[in-house]
PDB file of C-alpha atoms and ligand atoms in Angstrom:
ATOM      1  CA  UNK Z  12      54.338 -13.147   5.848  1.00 83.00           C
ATOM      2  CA  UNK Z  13      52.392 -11.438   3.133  1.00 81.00           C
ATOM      3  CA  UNK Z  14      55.342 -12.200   0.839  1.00 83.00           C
ATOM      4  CA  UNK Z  15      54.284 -15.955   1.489  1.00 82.00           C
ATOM      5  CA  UNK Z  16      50.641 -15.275   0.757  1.00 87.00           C
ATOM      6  CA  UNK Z  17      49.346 -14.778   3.730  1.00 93.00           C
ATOM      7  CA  UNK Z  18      46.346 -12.690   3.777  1.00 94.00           C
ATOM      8  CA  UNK Z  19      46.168  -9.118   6.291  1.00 94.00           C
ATOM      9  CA  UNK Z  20      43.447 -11.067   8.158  1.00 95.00           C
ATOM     10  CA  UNK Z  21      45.808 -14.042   8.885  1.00 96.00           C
ATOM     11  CA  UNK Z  22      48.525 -11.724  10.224  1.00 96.00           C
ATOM     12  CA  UNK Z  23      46.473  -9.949  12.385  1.00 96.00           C
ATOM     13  CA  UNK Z  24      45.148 -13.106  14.099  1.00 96.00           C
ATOM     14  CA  UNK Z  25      48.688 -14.511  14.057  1.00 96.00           C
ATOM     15  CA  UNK Z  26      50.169 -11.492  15.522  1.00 96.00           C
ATOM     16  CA  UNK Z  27      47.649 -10.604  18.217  1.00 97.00           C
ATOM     17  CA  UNK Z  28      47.338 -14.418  19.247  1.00 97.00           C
ATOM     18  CA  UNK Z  29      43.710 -14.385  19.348  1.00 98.00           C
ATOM     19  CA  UNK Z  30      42.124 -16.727  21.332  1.00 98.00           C
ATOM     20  CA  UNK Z  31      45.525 -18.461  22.253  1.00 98.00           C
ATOM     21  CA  UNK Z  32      46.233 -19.803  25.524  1.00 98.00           C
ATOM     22  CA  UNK Z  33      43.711 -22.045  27.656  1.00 98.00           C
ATOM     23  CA  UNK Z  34      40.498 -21.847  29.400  1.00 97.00           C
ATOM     24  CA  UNK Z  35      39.442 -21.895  33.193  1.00 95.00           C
ATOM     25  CA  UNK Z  36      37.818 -24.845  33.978  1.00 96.00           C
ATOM     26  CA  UNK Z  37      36.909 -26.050  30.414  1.00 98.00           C
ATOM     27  CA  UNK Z  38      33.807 -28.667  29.723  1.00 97.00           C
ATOM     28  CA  UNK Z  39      36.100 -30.208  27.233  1.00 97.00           C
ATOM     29  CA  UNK Z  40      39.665 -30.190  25.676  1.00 98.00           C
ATOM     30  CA  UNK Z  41      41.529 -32.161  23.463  1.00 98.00           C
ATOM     31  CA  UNK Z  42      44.410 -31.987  21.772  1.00 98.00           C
ATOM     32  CA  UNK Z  43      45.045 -33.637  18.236  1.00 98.00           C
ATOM     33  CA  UNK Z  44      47.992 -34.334  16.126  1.00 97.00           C
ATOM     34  CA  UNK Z  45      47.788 -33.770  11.950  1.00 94.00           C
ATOM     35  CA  UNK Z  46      49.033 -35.998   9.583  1.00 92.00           C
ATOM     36  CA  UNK Z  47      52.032 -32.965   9.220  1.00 92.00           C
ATOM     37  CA  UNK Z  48      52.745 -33.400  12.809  1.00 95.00           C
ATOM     38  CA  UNK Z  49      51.035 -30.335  13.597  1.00 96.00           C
ATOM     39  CA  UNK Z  50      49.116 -30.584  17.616  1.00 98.00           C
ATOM     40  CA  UNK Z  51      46.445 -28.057  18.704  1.00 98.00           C
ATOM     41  CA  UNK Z  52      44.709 -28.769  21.860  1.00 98.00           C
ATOM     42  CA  UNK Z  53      41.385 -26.684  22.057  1.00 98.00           C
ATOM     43  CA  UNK Z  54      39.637 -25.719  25.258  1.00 98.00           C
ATOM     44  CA  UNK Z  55      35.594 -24.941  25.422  1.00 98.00           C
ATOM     45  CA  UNK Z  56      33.358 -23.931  28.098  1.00 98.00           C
ATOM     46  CA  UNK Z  57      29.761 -24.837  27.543  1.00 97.00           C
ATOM     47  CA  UNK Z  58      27.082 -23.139  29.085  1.00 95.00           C
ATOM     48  CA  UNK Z  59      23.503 -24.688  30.044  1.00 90.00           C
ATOM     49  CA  UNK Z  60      24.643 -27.626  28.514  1.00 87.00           C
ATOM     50  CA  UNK Z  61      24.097 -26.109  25.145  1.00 92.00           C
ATOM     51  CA  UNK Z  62      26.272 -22.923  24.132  1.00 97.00           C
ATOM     52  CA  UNK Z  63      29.972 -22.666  23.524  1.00 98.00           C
ATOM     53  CA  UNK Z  64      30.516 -19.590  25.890  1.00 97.00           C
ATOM     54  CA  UNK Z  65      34.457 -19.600  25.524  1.00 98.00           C
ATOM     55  CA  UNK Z  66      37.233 -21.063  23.745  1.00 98.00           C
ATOM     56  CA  UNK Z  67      40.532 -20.868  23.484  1.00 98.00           C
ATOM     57  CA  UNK Z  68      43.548 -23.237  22.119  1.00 98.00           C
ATOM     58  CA  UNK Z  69      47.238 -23.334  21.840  1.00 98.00           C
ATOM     59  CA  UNK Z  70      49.112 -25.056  19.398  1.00 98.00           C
ATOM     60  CA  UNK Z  71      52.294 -26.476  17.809  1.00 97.00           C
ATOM     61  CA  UNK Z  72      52.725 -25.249  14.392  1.00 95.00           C
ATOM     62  CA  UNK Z  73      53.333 -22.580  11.696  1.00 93.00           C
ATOM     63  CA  UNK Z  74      50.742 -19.453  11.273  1.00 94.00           C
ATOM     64  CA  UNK Z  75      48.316 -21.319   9.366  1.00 95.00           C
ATOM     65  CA  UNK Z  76      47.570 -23.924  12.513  1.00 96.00           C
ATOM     66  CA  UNK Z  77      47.904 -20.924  14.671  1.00 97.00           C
ATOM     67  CA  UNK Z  78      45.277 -18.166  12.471  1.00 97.00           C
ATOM     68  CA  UNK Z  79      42.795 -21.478  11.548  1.00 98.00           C
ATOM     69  CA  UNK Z  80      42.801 -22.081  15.424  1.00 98.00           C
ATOM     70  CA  UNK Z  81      42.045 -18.178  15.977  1.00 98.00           C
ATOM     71  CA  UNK Z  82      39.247 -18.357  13.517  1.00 98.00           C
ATOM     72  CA  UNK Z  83      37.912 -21.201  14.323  1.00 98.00           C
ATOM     73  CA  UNK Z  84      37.788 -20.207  17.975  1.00 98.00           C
ATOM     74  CA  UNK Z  85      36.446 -17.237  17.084  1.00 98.00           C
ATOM     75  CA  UNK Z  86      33.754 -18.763  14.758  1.00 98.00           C
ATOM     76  CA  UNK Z  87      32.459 -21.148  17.596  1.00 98.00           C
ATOM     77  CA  UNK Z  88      32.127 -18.853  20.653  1.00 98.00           C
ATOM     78  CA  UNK Z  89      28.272 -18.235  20.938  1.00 98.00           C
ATOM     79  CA  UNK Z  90      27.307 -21.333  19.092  1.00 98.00           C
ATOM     80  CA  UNK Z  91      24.891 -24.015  20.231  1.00 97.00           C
ATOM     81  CA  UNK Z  92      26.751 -27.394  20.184  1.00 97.00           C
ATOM     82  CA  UNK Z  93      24.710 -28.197  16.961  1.00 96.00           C
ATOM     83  CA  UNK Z  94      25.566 -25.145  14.757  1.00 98.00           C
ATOM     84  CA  UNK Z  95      29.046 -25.737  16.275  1.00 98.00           C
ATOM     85  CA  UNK Z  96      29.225 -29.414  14.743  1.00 97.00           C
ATOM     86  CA  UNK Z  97      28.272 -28.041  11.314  1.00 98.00           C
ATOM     87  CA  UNK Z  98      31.062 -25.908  11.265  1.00 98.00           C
ATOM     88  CA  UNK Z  99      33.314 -26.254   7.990  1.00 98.00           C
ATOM     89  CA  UNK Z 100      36.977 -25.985   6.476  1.00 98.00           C
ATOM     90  CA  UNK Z 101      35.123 -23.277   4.466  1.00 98.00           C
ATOM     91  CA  UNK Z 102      34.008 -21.257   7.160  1.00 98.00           C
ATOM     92  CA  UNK Z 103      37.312 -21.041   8.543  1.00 98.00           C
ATOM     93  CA  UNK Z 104      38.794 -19.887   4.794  1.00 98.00           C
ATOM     94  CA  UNK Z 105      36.297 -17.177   4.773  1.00 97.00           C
ATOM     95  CA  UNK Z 106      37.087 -15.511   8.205  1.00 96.00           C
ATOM     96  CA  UNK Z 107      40.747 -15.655   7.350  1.00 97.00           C
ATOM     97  CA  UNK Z 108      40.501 -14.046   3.683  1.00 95.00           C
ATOM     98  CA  UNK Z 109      42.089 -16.890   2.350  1.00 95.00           C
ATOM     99  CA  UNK Z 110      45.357 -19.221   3.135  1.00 95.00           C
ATOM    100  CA  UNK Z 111      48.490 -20.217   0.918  1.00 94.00           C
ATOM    101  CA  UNK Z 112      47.361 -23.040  -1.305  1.00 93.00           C
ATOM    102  CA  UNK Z 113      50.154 -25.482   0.759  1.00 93.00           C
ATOM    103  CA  UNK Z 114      48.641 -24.338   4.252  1.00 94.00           C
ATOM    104  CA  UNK Z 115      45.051 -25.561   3.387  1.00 94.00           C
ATOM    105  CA  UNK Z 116      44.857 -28.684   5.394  1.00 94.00           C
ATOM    106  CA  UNK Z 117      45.568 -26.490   8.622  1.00 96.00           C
ATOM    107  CA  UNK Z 118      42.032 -25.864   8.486  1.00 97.00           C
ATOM    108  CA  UNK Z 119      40.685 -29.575   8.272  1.00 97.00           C
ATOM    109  CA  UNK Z 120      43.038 -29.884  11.925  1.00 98.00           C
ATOM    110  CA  UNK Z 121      41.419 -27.129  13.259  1.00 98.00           C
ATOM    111  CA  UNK Z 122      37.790 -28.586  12.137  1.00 98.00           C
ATOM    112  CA  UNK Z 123      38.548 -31.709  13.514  1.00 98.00           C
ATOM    113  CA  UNK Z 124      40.178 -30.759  16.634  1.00 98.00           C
ATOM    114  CA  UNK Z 125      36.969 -28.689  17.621  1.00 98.00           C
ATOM    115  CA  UNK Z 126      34.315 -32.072  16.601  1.00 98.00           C
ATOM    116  CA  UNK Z 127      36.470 -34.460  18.251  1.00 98.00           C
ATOM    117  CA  UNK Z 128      36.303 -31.777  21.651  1.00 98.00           C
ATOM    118  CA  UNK Z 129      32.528 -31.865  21.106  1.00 97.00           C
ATOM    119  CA  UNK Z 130      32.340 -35.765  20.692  1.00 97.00           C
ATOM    120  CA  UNK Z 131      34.485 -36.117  23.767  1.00 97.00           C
ATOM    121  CA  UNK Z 132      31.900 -33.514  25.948  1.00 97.00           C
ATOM    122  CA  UNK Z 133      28.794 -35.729  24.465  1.00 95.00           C
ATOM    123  CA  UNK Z 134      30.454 -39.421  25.011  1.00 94.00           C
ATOM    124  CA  UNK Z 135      31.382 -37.563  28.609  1.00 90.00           C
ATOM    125  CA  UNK Z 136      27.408 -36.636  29.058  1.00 86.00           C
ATOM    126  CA  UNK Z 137      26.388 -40.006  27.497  1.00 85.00           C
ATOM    127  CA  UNK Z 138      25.224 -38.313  24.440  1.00 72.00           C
ATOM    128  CA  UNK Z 139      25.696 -39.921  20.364  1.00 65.00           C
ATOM    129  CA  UNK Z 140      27.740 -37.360  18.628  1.00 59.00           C
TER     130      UNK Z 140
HETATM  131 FE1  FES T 225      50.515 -28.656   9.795  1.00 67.41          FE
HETATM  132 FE2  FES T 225      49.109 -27.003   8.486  1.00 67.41          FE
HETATM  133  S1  FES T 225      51.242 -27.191   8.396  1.00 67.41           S
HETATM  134  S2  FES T 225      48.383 -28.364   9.951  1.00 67.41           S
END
């Protein structure tokens, strides 16, 4: 993988699986589909109405879907639904170390897989997103 330009950080989330797999009783999931055919479905519990206590996703994809999903899971636990809506592509780079060049739009599914979970929780609750 690092032969492919995959940064140590990338690997470790991609070999460890972190954050992979689903949630108990989740506030929200949805899965979404990338324009490369690429799914992940992303589970979050929200606690008080307010904070992402857990999340957790699977996916259908290479190691980029699979490490941007890890970071970006990892990014949003402890986050209020606001600072979790404000979360960016860039964000995501910067906890990985970096991504191949060709494997940069995994991050815009993972970004929009997690707002489109949120907007489903808030339409749910009767909320604007
Ligand atoms: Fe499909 Fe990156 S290769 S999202």
């Amino acid at each position: 993988m690092k032969d492919v330009g995959y940064s140590v950080e990338v690997i470790e989330l991609y070999m460890n699986k972190v954050n992979v797999g689903m949630v108990r009783n989740p506030d929200t999931d949805l899965a979404y589909t990338g324009p490369c055919g690429d799914t992940m479905k992303i589970y979050l519990k929200i606690n008080n109405d307010a904070v992402v206590e857990d999340a957790k996703f699977q996916y259908l994809g290479c190691p980029g879907v699979a490490s941007s999903g890890s970071a970006m899971t990892r990014i949003v636990k402890g986050k209020t639904l606001e600072e979790a809506k404000r979360i960016t592509e860039h964000d995501i780079l910067q906890e990985l170390g970096g991504l191949p060049k060709s494997k940069l739009h995994c991050l815009k599914l993972a970004v929009t897989t997690l707002k489109k979970a949120i907007a489903k929780y808030e339409n749910r609750k009767g909320r604007p997103s």
